[in-house]
Short mmCIF file of C-alpha atoms and ligand atoms in Angstrom, two decimals:
data_model
loop_
_atom_site.label_atom_id
_atom_site.label_comp_id
_atom_site.label_asym_id
_atom_site.label_seq_id
_atom_site.Cartn_x
_atom_site.Cartn_y
_atom_site.Cartn_z
CA MET K 2 177.12 74.27 85.91
CA ASN K 3 180.38 73.27 85.47
CA ALA K 4 182.42 69.62 85.75
CA GLN K 5 183.04 70.31 89.20
CA ASP K 6 179.35 70.79 89.89
CA ILE K 7 178.83 67.57 88.27
CA ILE K 8 181.58 66.08 90.36
CA ALA K 9 179.77 67.26 93.75
CA LEU K 10 176.34 65.70 92.01
CA LYS K 11 177.90 62.39 91.84
CA GLU K 12 179.10 62.60 95.40
CA ARG K 13 175.84 63.39 96.49
CA GLY K 14 173.77 60.49 94.58
CA LEU K 15 176.56 57.77 95.65
CA ALA K 16 176.37 58.79 99.07
CA GLU K 17 172.40 58.70 99.12
CA ALA K 18 172.60 55.25 96.81
CA ALA K 19 174.98 54.11 99.81
CA GLN K 20 172.53 54.91 102.02
CA ALA K 21 169.51 53.60 100.91
CA ALA K 22 168.28 50.93 102.99
CA THR K 23 165.40 48.99 100.99
CA LEU K 24 164.67 48.37 97.27
CA ALA K 25 162.08 51.25 97.04
CA GLU K 26 164.68 53.48 98.38
CA ILE K 27 167.41 52.45 95.86
CA GLU K 28 164.62 52.79 92.95
CA ALA K 29 163.77 56.49 94.37
CA VAL K 30 167.30 57.44 94.29
CA ARG K 31 167.39 56.35 90.91
CA VAL K 32 164.61 57.89 89.33
CA LYS K 33 165.95 61.01 91.19
CA TYR K 34 168.94 61.23 89.37
CA MET K 35 168.62 58.82 86.33
CA GLY K 36 165.03 58.86 85.67
CA ARG K 37 163.52 60.66 82.60
CA LYS K 38 163.26 63.87 84.42
CA GLY K 39 165.96 63.36 86.83
CA LEU K 40 169.30 65.46 87.59
CA LEU K 41 171.64 63.86 85.25
CA GLN K 42 169.22 64.93 82.55
CA ASP K 43 169.22 68.53 83.63
CA VAL K 44 172.82 68.00 83.27
CA MET K 45 172.87 67.03 79.44
CA ASP K 46 170.00 69.93 78.77
CA GLY K 47 172.58 72.34 80.05
CA LEU K 48 175.45 70.79 77.82
CA LYS K 49 174.30 73.28 74.92
CA SER K 50 175.38 76.61 77.09
CA VAL K 51 178.70 75.23 78.32
CA PRO K 52 181.62 76.71 76.51
CA PRO K 53 182.97 74.09 73.91
CA GLU K 54 186.62 74.27 75.73
CA GLU K 55 184.72 72.97 79.01
CA ARG K 56 182.45 70.50 77.07
CA ARG K 57 185.12 67.78 77.18
CA ASP K 58 185.21 67.74 80.83
CA PHE K 59 181.92 68.33 81.22
CA GLY K 60 180.75 65.64 79.26
CA ARG K 61 183.48 63.36 81.22
CA ALA K 62 181.95 64.28 84.71
CA ALA K 63 178.22 63.39 83.42
CA ASN K 64 179.41 60.01 82.05
CA GLU K 65 180.97 59.10 85.00
CA LEU K 66 178.34 60.37 87.22
CA LYS K 67 175.88 58.20 85.33
CA GLN K 68 178.23 54.95 85.33
CA GLU K 69 179.26 55.03 88.86
CA LEU K 70 175.62 55.70 90.00
CA THR K 71 174.43 52.83 87.99
CA ALA K 72 177.15 50.52 89.03
CA LEU K 73 176.70 51.34 93.06
CA LEU K 74 172.94 51.26 92.61
CA ASP K 75 172.75 47.83 90.44
CA GLY K 76 174.93 46.20 93.46
CA ARG K 77 173.03 47.92 96.53
CA LYS K 78 170.00 46.21 94.75
CA ALA K 79 171.76 42.67 94.08
CA THR K 80 172.86 42.87 98.01
CA LEU K 81 169.57 43.57 99.13
CA SER K 82 167.14 41.20 97.31
CA ALA K 83 169.61 38.16 97.94
CA ALA K 84 169.42 39.54 101.48
CA GLY K 85 165.87 40.19 101.68
CA LYS K 86 165.43 36.34 99.87
CA ALA K 87 167.68 35.05 103.10
CA ALA K 88 165.48 36.94 105.48
CA GLY K 89 162.25 35.57 103.85
CA ARG K 90 163.45 31.91 104.39
CA LYS K 91 163.91 32.48 107.98
CA GLN K 92 160.75 33.96 108.83
CA PHE K 93 158.55 31.95 111.19
CA ASP K 94 154.97 32.71 111.70
CA VAL K 95 154.65 31.54 115.03
CA SER K 96 150.88 32.17 114.89
CA LEU K 97 150.64 29.63 111.93
CA PRO K 98 149.13 26.02 112.91
CA GLY K 99 151.74 23.35 113.31
CA ALA K 100 152.15 20.45 110.54
CA TRP K 101 149.94 18.11 111.70
CA ARG K 102 150.48 14.17 111.53
CA GLY K 103 147.34 12.52 111.98
CA LEU K 104 147.40 10.21 115.07
CA GLY K 105 146.14 6.90 113.38
CA THR K 106 142.72 5.41 114.38
CA ARG K 107 141.89 1.73 115.55
CA HIS K 108 140.90 -0.53 112.73
CA PRO K 109 137.31 -1.44 113.13
CA VAL K 110 138.04 -5.05 113.65
CA THR K 111 140.69 -4.38 116.30
CA GLN K 112 137.75 -1.96 117.84
CA VAL K 113 135.02 -4.98 117.80
CA ILE K 114 137.95 -7.19 119.61
CA GLU K 115 138.86 -4.97 122.31
CA GLU K 116 134.80 -4.31 122.68
CA THR K 117 134.09 -8.12 122.88
CA ILE K 118 137.09 -8.15 125.51
CA ARG K 119 135.56 -5.76 127.51
CA ILE K 120 131.87 -7.01 127.20
CA PHE K 121 132.97 -10.56 128.46
CA SER K 122 135.37 -9.70 130.75
CA MET K 123 132.54 -8.24 132.99
CA LEU K 124 131.28 -11.80 132.76
CA GLY K 125 134.45 -13.22 134.16
CA PHE K 126 136.27 -14.09 131.18
CA THR K 127 139.73 -14.31 130.44
CA VAL K 128 141.74 -14.00 126.91
CA ALA K 129 143.54 -16.91 125.69
CA ASP K 130 145.34 -17.36 122.47
CA GLY K 131 146.56 -20.09 120.07
CA PRO K 132 148.99 -20.47 117.41
CA ASP K 133 147.77 -19.53 113.95
CA ILE K 134 149.87 -22.55 112.36
CA GLU K 135 147.89 -25.33 114.06
CA THR K 136 148.11 -28.78 113.95
CA GLU K 137 145.33 -31.06 112.17
CA TYR K 138 144.71 -32.89 115.86
CA HIS K 139 143.81 -29.36 117.13
CA ASN K 140 142.12 -27.84 114.56
CA PHE K 141 139.97 -30.99 113.46
CA ASP K 142 140.65 -34.63 115.08
CA ALA K 143 140.42 -33.05 118.64
CA LEU K 144 137.45 -30.88 118.02
CA ASN K 145 135.67 -34.58 116.81
CA THR K 146 135.64 -33.81 113.41
CA PRO K 147 136.49 -36.74 111.14
CA ALA K 148 138.67 -37.13 108.56
CA ASP K 149 136.28 -37.44 105.65
CA HIS K 150 134.64 -34.37 107.16
CA PRO K 151 134.38 -31.57 103.97
CA SER K 152 136.34 -28.56 105.77
CA ARG K 153 139.23 -30.88 105.69
CA ASP K 154 139.27 -30.73 101.99
CA THR K 155 142.49 -29.31 100.39
CA GLN K 156 139.51 -26.72 98.79
CA ASP K 157 138.49 -25.40 102.26
CA THR K 158 141.83 -25.49 104.04
CA PHE K 159 145.39 -24.09 103.54
CA TRP K 160 147.48 -27.05 104.71
CA LEU K 161 151.05 -26.18 105.16
CA ASP K 162 152.02 -30.26 105.24
CA GLY K 163 150.45 -33.18 106.01
CA THR K 164 149.77 -32.36 109.65
CA THR K 165 149.92 -28.56 109.71
CA LEU K 166 147.74 -25.99 108.51
CA LEU K 167 146.54 -22.68 109.05
CA ARG K 168 143.98 -22.57 111.40
CA THR K 169 140.14 -22.95 109.97
CA GLN K 170 138.72 -21.47 113.08
CA THR K 171 139.31 -20.18 116.70
CA SER K 172 137.93 -23.39 118.07
CA PRO K 173 141.28 -25.45 118.41
CA VAL K 174 141.98 -22.91 121.24
CA GLN K 175 139.08 -24.99 123.15
CA ILE K 176 141.49 -27.59 123.23
CA ARG K 177 144.64 -25.99 123.70
CA VAL K 178 143.23 -24.49 126.64
CA MET K 179 141.34 -27.56 127.93
CA GLU K 180 144.79 -29.44 127.80
CA ARG K 181 146.40 -26.91 129.92
CA CYS K 182 144.00 -26.05 132.85
CA LYS K 183 141.56 -28.06 135.02
CA PRO K 184 137.94 -26.94 134.75
CA PRO K 185 136.03 -24.61 135.51
CA VAL K 186 137.74 -22.39 132.51
CA ARG K 187 135.98 -19.16 131.36
CA ILE K 188 137.74 -18.11 128.12
CA ILE K 189 137.52 -16.15 124.78
CA ALA K 190 140.01 -16.37 122.37
CA PRO K 191 139.87 -13.67 119.47
CA GLY K 192 142.09 -14.18 116.62
CA ARG K 193 143.04 -14.79 112.95
CA CYS K 194 141.13 -17.57 110.50
CA TYR K 195 141.99 -18.73 106.88
CA ARG K 196 139.78 -20.46 104.51
CA ARG K 197 140.42 -20.99 100.81
CA ASP K 198 137.63 -18.63 100.11
CA THR K 199 137.49 -16.74 97.11
CA THR K 200 137.07 -13.51 98.26
CA ASP K 201 133.94 -11.34 97.35
CA ALA K 202 131.71 -8.88 99.82
CA THR K 203 131.04 -11.32 102.61
CA HIS K 204 134.29 -13.46 102.07
CA SER K 205 137.69 -13.30 102.94
CA ALA K 206 140.78 -15.76 102.73
CA ASN K 207 141.72 -14.67 105.95
CA PHE K 208 139.37 -13.27 108.57
CA HIS K 209 138.95 -13.00 112.15
CA GLN K 210 136.46 -14.79 114.70
CA VAL K 211 136.50 -14.85 118.76
CA GLU K 212 135.99 -18.39 120.43
CA GLY K 213 134.52 -18.83 123.59
CA LEU K 214 134.51 -21.50 126.04
CA TYR K 215 132.84 -22.05 129.59
CA VAL K 216 133.18 -25.40 131.29
CA ASP K 217 132.07 -25.90 134.80
CA ARG K 218 129.15 -27.92 137.17
CA LYS K 219 125.81 -27.38 135.71
CA VAL K 220 126.66 -25.22 132.54
CA SER K 221 123.50 -25.15 130.62
CA MET K 222 122.30 -23.80 127.69
CA ALA K 223 120.63 -21.17 129.15
CA ASP K 224 124.05 -19.88 130.13
CA LEU K 225 124.82 -19.99 126.34
CA LYS K 226 121.67 -18.13 125.54
CA GLY K 227 122.00 -15.56 128.31
CA ASP K 228 125.50 -14.48 128.04
CA ILE K 229 125.22 -14.27 123.83
CA THR K 230 121.93 -12.07 124.41
CA PHE K 231 124.07 -9.88 126.94
CA PHE K 232 126.97 -9.71 124.52
CA ALA K 233 124.77 -8.87 121.57
CA ARG K 234 123.00 -5.83 123.77
CA GLU K 235 126.14 -4.50 124.74
CA MET K 236 127.44 -4.57 121.26
CA MET K 237 124.98 -3.61 119.43
CA GLY K 238 122.39 -1.74 121.57
CA PRO K 239 119.65 -2.46 123.93
CA ASP K 240 117.14 -3.44 121.51
CA VAL K 241 118.65 -6.26 119.21
CA LYS K 242 117.20 -9.52 119.93
CA VAL K 243 119.11 -12.76 119.42
CA ARG K 244 117.28 -16.05 117.69
CA PHE K 245 119.02 -19.64 118.08
CA ARG K 246 118.56 -22.23 115.20
CA PRO K 247 119.26 -26.07 115.26
CA HIS K 248 122.17 -26.53 113.50
CA PHE K 249 125.38 -29.28 113.45
CA PHE K 250 128.98 -29.23 114.51
CA PRO K 251 131.09 -31.97 115.74
CA PHE K 252 132.34 -30.70 118.84
CA THR K 253 129.16 -29.22 120.20
CA GLU K 254 126.08 -31.35 121.15
CA PRO K 255 123.32 -30.12 120.71
CA SER K 256 124.65 -27.21 118.32
CA VAL K 257 122.97 -23.96 117.21
CA GLU K 258 123.48 -21.25 114.85
CA TYR K 259 122.60 -17.83 116.07
CA ASP K 260 121.29 -14.31 114.59
CA PHE K 261 121.16 -10.97 116.06
CA SER K 262 117.92 -8.93 114.95
CA CYS K 263 118.96 -6.25 112.48
CA HIS K 264 120.16 -3.23 113.76
CA VAL K 265 119.69 -1.16 110.39
CA CYS K 266 116.06 -1.83 110.30
CA GLY K 267 115.07 -3.11 113.57
CA GLY K 268 114.04 -6.46 112.26
CA SER K 269 111.40 -5.36 109.55
CA GLY K 270 113.76 -6.62 106.63
CA CYS K 271 116.29 -4.48 104.53
CA ARG K 272 119.20 -4.91 102.07
CA VAL K 273 121.69 -5.07 105.03
CA CYS K 274 119.97 -8.21 106.55
CA LYS K 275 118.75 -9.28 103.22
CA HIS K 276 115.13 -9.00 104.00
CA SER K 277 115.27 -11.50 106.49
CA GLY K 278 115.27 -9.28 109.58
CA TRP K 279 118.18 -11.18 110.94
CA ILE K 280 121.94 -11.25 110.38
CA GLU K 281 123.74 -14.99 111.24
CA ILE K 282 126.73 -14.34 113.30
CA SER K 283 128.10 -17.99 113.87
CA GLY K 284 127.54 -21.32 116.03
CA ALA K 285 127.51 -22.31 119.31
CA GLY K 286 126.40 -25.33 121.55
CA MET K 287 126.91 -27.47 124.24
CA VAL K 288 130.51 -29.13 124.49
CA ASN K 289 130.14 -32.88 122.99
CA PRO K 290 131.20 -35.13 125.74
CA LYS K 291 133.19 -36.92 123.21
CA VAL K 292 135.68 -33.44 123.25
CA PHE K 293 135.51 -33.91 127.04
CA ASN K 294 137.19 -37.38 126.97
CA ILE K 295 139.71 -36.49 124.12
CA VAL K 296 141.19 -33.58 126.74
CA GLY K 297 140.62 -35.64 129.59
CA TYR K 298 137.84 -33.62 131.39
CA ASP K 299 135.23 -36.24 133.01
CA PRO K 300 132.02 -35.66 131.18
CA GLU K 301 130.01 -36.72 134.03
CA ALA K 302 131.37 -34.13 136.06
CA CYS K 303 131.16 -30.98 133.95
CA THR K 304 129.18 -29.43 131.38
CA GLY K 305 130.46 -26.46 128.96
CA TYR K 306 129.07 -23.83 126.48
CA ALA K 307 131.25 -23.13 123.24
CA PHE K 308 130.34 -20.29 120.81
CA GLY K 309 132.39 -18.79 118.11
CA MET K 310 131.30 -15.61 115.85
CA GLY K 311 133.01 -13.77 113.00
CA LEU K 312 134.33 -10.42 113.80
CA GLU K 313 134.01 -8.91 110.67
CA ARG K 314 130.61 -9.88 110.57
CA ILE K 315 130.27 -7.81 113.66
CA ALA K 316 132.36 -4.91 112.45
CA MET K 317 129.95 -4.55 108.87
CA ILE K 318 126.62 -4.58 110.69
CA LYS K 319 127.73 -2.40 113.66
CA TYR K 320 129.44 0.41 111.22
CA GLY K 321 127.23 -0.70 108.48
CA ILE K 322 130.15 -1.51 105.69
CA GLU K 323 128.53 -3.35 102.86
CA ASP K 324 131.68 -5.07 101.58
CA ILE K 325 134.57 -7.11 103.73
CA ARG K 326 137.28 -6.00 101.44
CA LEU K 327 136.98 -2.67 102.22
CA LEU K 328 138.45 -3.48 106.05
CA TYR K 329 141.59 -5.07 104.11
CA ASP K 330 142.25 -2.46 101.28
CA ASN K 331 144.48 -0.36 103.87
CA ASP K 332 142.90 3.18 102.59
CA VAL K 333 143.27 5.40 105.72
CA ARG K 334 140.32 7.64 104.15
CA PHE K 335 138.11 4.73 104.59
CA LEU K 336 139.27 3.21 108.18
CA GLY K 337 139.60 6.31 109.84
CA GLN K 338 135.79 6.93 109.93
CA PHE K 339 135.36 4.18 112.14
CA SER K 340 137.24 6.06 115.58
N1 LIG H 491 134.41 -22.78 115.15
C1 LIG H 491 132.94 -22.82 114.23
C2 LIG H 491 133.13 -22.22 112.97
O1 LIG H 491 133.99 -21.90 112.21
C3 LIG H 491 131.91 -22.06 115.15
C4 LIG H 491 131.56 -22.54 116.58
C5 LIG H 491 132.42 -22.24 117.86
C6 LIG H 491 130.68 -23.58 116.53
C7 LIG H 491 132.23 -22.96 118.81
C8 LIG H 491 130.28 -24.22 117.88
C9 LIG H 491 130.80 -23.68 118.58
O2 LIG H 491 131.67 -22.33 112.15
#
C-alpha cells in the first residue's frame, strides 16, 4: 500500500460518508474506516513495511484521510440530527385524540331554577323578574311589614341608603307584578336575595329564592297545597310528601311553612333531615287583603296564594350537598358532578 492507495481509500470514504442518509449509516461509515479494527488502522499497521523515503507521503495521506473523513462525518451528523429534530417537531399523529376543553356544566342552583320554571310552566305560570336593589317600600312596606319588624333591622338587611336595600326576599316581585298587571296573575320569580347572615353550612349572605304568586277569583288554600305538592313530586320524585305547618308572615293570611319529606331516608329520619324525617322548604299563604289594598286590587273580588322557596336548600337536598358553601366556592371539580 502506498500514498496513492490511501488517497483512493479516502475518496471512497468521503463518498460513502456523503451518501450516508441516517445517523446509523454515518456511524457505520465511521466504524468501517476509523474504528479500532477499521481500514485506517490497517493503513497504520502497514506503516512499518513502508520504505523510509515513502513514509512522509504515506503518513501525510493517512492523516488527511483521518482528518477529512472525521470532519465530513461530524458535519453530516450535525445536519442530520438538526433535520431530525425539526422533523420531529412537525410530526403530527392524526390518530391522537384532540386536546379536549371541557364544555362546562350548569351550576346546581341554575339547574334547580330551570327545573322549577319547567314544572310551574306546566301549571300555567310565567316568569317575572325584579331588581336586586329594591326600595324599602317594595321589600317591606307594601308587603305589610311594619317599621318595627325585626327583618328591617340593620343586622338583618344590607341597606344602601335610607330607602334602598339589597332585597331580603323575592316577595317584592309580587308587589311589582301586581302594580303592573290586573288580575288574574300567575307568576314565579326566581332570583338572588341578600341577608346579613354569617356564613355557615346552611347560611349564605346571598342566596336564591323562587317566589310564586297566583291571584284570581276563588283561589284557595287547596290550590296552594295541590300546586306545591305537584312541584315537590316533579322535583324530588313521586314518593315525596308535603307537610304544612301554621306560621306567620305579614303579607299572607293565613300563613304556613311547608316541609318536604326527606328523600334520603324516605321520612324515617337521618342526618340530612336531622332525624325529623322532614326538610323545611319555606313559607307560603293566602295573600293578605291588606296587600291587595296597597296594590289597588279589590280584596272582595279576588283571592290568591303566594309562596317562597329557598333554591339552595332544594339543590342541597336534591343532590345530597351538605354544606351551602360548596355551591359558592367555584370549584369546578365539585360543581361538575351534577350535570
Ligand atoms: N318571603 C318569605 C321568606 O323569605 C317567604 C314567603 C313567600 C312567605 C311568599 C309567604 C309567601 O321567608
